[in-house]
XYZ file of C-alpha atoms in Angstrom:
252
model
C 6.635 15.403 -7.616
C 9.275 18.209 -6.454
C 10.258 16.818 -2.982
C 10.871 14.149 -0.778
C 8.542 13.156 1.667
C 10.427 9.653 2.563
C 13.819 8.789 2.757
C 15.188 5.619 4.076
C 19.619 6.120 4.997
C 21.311 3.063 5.623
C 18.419 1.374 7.450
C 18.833 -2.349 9.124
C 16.962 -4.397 10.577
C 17.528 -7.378 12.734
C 16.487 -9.703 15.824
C 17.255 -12.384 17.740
C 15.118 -15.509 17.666
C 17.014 -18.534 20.000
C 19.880 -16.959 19.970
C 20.650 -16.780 16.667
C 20.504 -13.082 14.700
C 18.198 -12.684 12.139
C 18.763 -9.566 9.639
C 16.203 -8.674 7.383
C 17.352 -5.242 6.079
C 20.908 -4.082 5.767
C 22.150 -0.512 4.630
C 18.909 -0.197 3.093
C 18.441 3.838 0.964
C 15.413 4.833 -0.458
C 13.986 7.978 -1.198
C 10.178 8.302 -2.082
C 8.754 11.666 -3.452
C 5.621 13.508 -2.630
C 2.244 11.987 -4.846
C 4.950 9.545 -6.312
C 2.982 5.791 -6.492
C 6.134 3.395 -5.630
C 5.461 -0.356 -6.033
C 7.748 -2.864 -3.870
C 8.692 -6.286 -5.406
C 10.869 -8.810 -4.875
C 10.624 -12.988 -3.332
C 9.148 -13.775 -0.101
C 11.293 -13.190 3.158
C 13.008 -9.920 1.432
C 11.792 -7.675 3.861
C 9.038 -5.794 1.613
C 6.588 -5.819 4.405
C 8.518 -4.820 7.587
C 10.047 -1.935 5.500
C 6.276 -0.736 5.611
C 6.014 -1.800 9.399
C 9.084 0.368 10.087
C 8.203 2.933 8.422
C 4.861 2.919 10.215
C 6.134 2.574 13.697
C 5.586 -1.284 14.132
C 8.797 -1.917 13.590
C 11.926 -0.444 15.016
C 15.286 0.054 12.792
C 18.076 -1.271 14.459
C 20.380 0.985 11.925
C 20.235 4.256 9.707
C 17.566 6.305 9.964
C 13.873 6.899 8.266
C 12.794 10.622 7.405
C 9.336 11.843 6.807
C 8.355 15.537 6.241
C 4.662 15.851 6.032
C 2.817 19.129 5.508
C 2.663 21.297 8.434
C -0.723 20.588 10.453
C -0.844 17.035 9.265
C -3.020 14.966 12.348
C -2.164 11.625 10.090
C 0.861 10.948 8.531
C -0.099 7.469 7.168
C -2.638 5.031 7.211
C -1.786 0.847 6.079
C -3.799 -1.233 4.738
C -3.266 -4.852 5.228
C -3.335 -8.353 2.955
C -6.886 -8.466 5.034
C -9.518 -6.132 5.658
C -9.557 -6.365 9.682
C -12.645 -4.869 9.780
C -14.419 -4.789 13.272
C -17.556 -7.846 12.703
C -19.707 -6.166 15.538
C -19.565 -2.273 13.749
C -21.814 -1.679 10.760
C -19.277 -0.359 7.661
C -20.053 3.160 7.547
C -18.567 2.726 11.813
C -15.398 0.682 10.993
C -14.848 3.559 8.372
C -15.429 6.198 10.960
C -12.935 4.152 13.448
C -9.951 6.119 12.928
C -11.906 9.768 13.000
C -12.882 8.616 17.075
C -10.817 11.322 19.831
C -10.343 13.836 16.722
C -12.964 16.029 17.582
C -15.440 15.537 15.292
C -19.117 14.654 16.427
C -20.765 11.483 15.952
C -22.876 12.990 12.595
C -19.272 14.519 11.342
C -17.605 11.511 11.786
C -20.134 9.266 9.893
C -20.191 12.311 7.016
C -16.753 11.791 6.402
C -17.014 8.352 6.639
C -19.690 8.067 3.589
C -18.115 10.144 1.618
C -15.113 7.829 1.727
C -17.490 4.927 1.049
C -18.868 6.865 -2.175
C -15.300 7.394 -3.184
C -14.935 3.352 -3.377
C -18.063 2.541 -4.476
C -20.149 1.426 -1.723
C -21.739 4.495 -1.441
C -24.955 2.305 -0.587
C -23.444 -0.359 1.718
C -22.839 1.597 5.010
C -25.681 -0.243 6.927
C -24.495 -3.263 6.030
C -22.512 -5.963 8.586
C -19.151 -6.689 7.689
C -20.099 -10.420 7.099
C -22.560 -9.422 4.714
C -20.148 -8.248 2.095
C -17.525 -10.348 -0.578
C -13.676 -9.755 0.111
C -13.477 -7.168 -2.761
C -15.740 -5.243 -0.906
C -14.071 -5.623 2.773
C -10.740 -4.326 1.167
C -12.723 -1.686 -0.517
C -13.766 -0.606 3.126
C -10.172 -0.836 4.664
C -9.167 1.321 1.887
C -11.925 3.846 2.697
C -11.302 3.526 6.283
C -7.667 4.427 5.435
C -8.138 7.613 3.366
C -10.894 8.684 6.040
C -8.105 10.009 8.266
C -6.545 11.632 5.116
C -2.762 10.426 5.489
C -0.713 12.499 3.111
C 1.187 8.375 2.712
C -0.987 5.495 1.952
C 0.638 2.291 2.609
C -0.643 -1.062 1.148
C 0.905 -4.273 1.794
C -0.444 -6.945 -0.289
C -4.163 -5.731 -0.160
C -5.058 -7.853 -3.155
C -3.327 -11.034 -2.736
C -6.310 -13.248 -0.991
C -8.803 -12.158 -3.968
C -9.448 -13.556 -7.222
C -8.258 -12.203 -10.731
C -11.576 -10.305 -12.188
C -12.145 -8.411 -8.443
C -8.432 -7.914 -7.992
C -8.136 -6.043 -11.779
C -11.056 -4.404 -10.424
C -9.843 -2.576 -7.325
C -6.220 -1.791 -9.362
C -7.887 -0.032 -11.026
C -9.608 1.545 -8.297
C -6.349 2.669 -6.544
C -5.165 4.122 -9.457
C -8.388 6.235 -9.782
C -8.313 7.172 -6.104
C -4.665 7.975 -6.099
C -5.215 10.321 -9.285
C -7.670 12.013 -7.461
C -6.044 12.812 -4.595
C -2.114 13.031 -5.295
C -1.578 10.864 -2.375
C 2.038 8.960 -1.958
C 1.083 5.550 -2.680
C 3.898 2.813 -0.983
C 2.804 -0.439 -2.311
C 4.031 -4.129 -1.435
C 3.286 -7.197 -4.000
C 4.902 -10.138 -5.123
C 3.145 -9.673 -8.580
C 4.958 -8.349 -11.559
C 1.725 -7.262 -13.846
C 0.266 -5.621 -10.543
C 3.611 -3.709 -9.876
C 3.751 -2.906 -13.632
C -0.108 -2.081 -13.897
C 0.207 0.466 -11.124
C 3.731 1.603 -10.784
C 5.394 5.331 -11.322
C 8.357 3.467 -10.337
C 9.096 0.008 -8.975
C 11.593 -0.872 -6.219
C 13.055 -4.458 -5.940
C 14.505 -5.572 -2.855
C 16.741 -8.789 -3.480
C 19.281 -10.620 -1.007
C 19.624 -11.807 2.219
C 19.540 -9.969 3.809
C 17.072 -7.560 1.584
C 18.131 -4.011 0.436
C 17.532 -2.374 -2.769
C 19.017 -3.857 -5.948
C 16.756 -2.183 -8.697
C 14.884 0.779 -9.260
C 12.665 0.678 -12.477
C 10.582 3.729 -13.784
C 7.353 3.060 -15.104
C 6.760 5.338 -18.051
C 3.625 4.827 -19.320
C 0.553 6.548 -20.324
C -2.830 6.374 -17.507
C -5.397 4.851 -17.644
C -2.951 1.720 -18.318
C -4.569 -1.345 -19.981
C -3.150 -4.885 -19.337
C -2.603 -5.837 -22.800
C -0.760 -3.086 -23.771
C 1.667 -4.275 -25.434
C 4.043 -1.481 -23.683
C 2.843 -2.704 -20.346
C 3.797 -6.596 -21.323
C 6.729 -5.573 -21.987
C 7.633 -3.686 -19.139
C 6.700 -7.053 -16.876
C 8.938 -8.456 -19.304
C 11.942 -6.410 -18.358
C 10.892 -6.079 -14.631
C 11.101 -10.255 -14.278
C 14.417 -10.204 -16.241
C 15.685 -7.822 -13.669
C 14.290 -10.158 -10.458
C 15.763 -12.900 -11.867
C 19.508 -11.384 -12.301
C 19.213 -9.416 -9.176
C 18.519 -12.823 -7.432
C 21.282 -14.585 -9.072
C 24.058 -12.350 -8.774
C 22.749 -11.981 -4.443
């Protein structure tokens, strides 16, 4: 990790609902650096989400500015994947894989290569006939993260992608990211509202406090991979990353 490849400068955020104006995100700075794995905490209504969706393009800042220098020839910046798999029910999985490779050129057969490979990298390298309704939610989000690294973004954003799942599958594709994100050396940008998650995955975690949200706490995560939950290292670290919420919330 040598350079940046995001940098949020004094970024805001606001809109006008009745009219009354809402801000979100005020003088906001972050910097995020290239193959870094960044985890996002902090209480509901913060802003961790739309900081993805602006940095994405769903969102526009209404102050400061958001940088991104990808490699040159880069066709996909990033790719987000959401609290819900949004896969397509009338596409078999191998085809809502392939989605995002349609218009780049590739043929049919290329596109569907690509797209197994990507399945094999998640572990359903036997599921691509299947029907979307034929597979549990750990599986769906296994495909939305496949579909995701198909269009190899040098970011991968993930807001919540684990949330809706129970504890044993959720462990379970943690520790799948981790592997994946090893692997690769992709920038991982990673929403949750769950300190052991944060902790579990984290080179670093960001938490966004106040109203409205900007950063009040960056915490390094200096532990040894492959991490194990009852590490007594790791407890501790979720530990000291709660003590931190809790005084960043009182003192906002």
């Amino acid at each position: 990790m040598t350079d940046a490849i995001i940098a949020f400068r004094g970024l805001g955020l606001a809109y006008e609902r009745d009219g009354t104006r809402n801000v979100i995100l005020s003088n906001l700075d972050l910097t995020v650096m290239r193959g870094e794995f960044v985890v996002i905490v902090g209480e509901s209504g913060v802003g961790k989400s739309t900081l993805l969706r602006v940095l994405i393009g769903l969102a526009a800042p209404s102050t400061g500015t958001v940088e991104l220098s990808v490699r040159p020839g880069c066709r996909t910046p990033m790719a987000l994947v959401f609290q819900d798999a949004r896969l397509l029910p009338w596409r078999r999985v191998v085809d809502n894989v392939a989605f995002g490779l349609e218009g780049g050129g590739l043929s049919r057969a290329e596109r569907r290569a690509k797209a197994a490979a990507m399945l094999k990298r998640v572990g359903l390298a036997d599921l691509g006939r299947r029907w979307p309704h034929q597979l549990s939610g750990g599986q769906r989000q296994r495909v939305a993260i496949a579909r995701a690294l198909a269009v190899d973004p040098e970011v991968l954003l993930m807001d919540e992608p684990f949330s809706a799942l129970d504890s044993f599958t959720r462990e379970g594709l943690q520790d799948e990211v981790q592997r994946i994100q090893a692997e690769t050396g992709k920038t991982v940008l990673f929403v949750t509202h769950d300190i052991d998650e944060a902790v579990t995955l984290a080179d670093r975690v960001v938490v966004l406090a106040g109203k409205p949200g900007r950063v009040a706490a960056e915490v390094r995560i200096d532990l040894a991979r492959p991490r194990r939950r009852r590490d007594g290292a790791l407890l501790e670290a979720a530990r000291l990353l709660r003590a931190e919420l809790s005084r960043d919330s009182a003192e906002l």
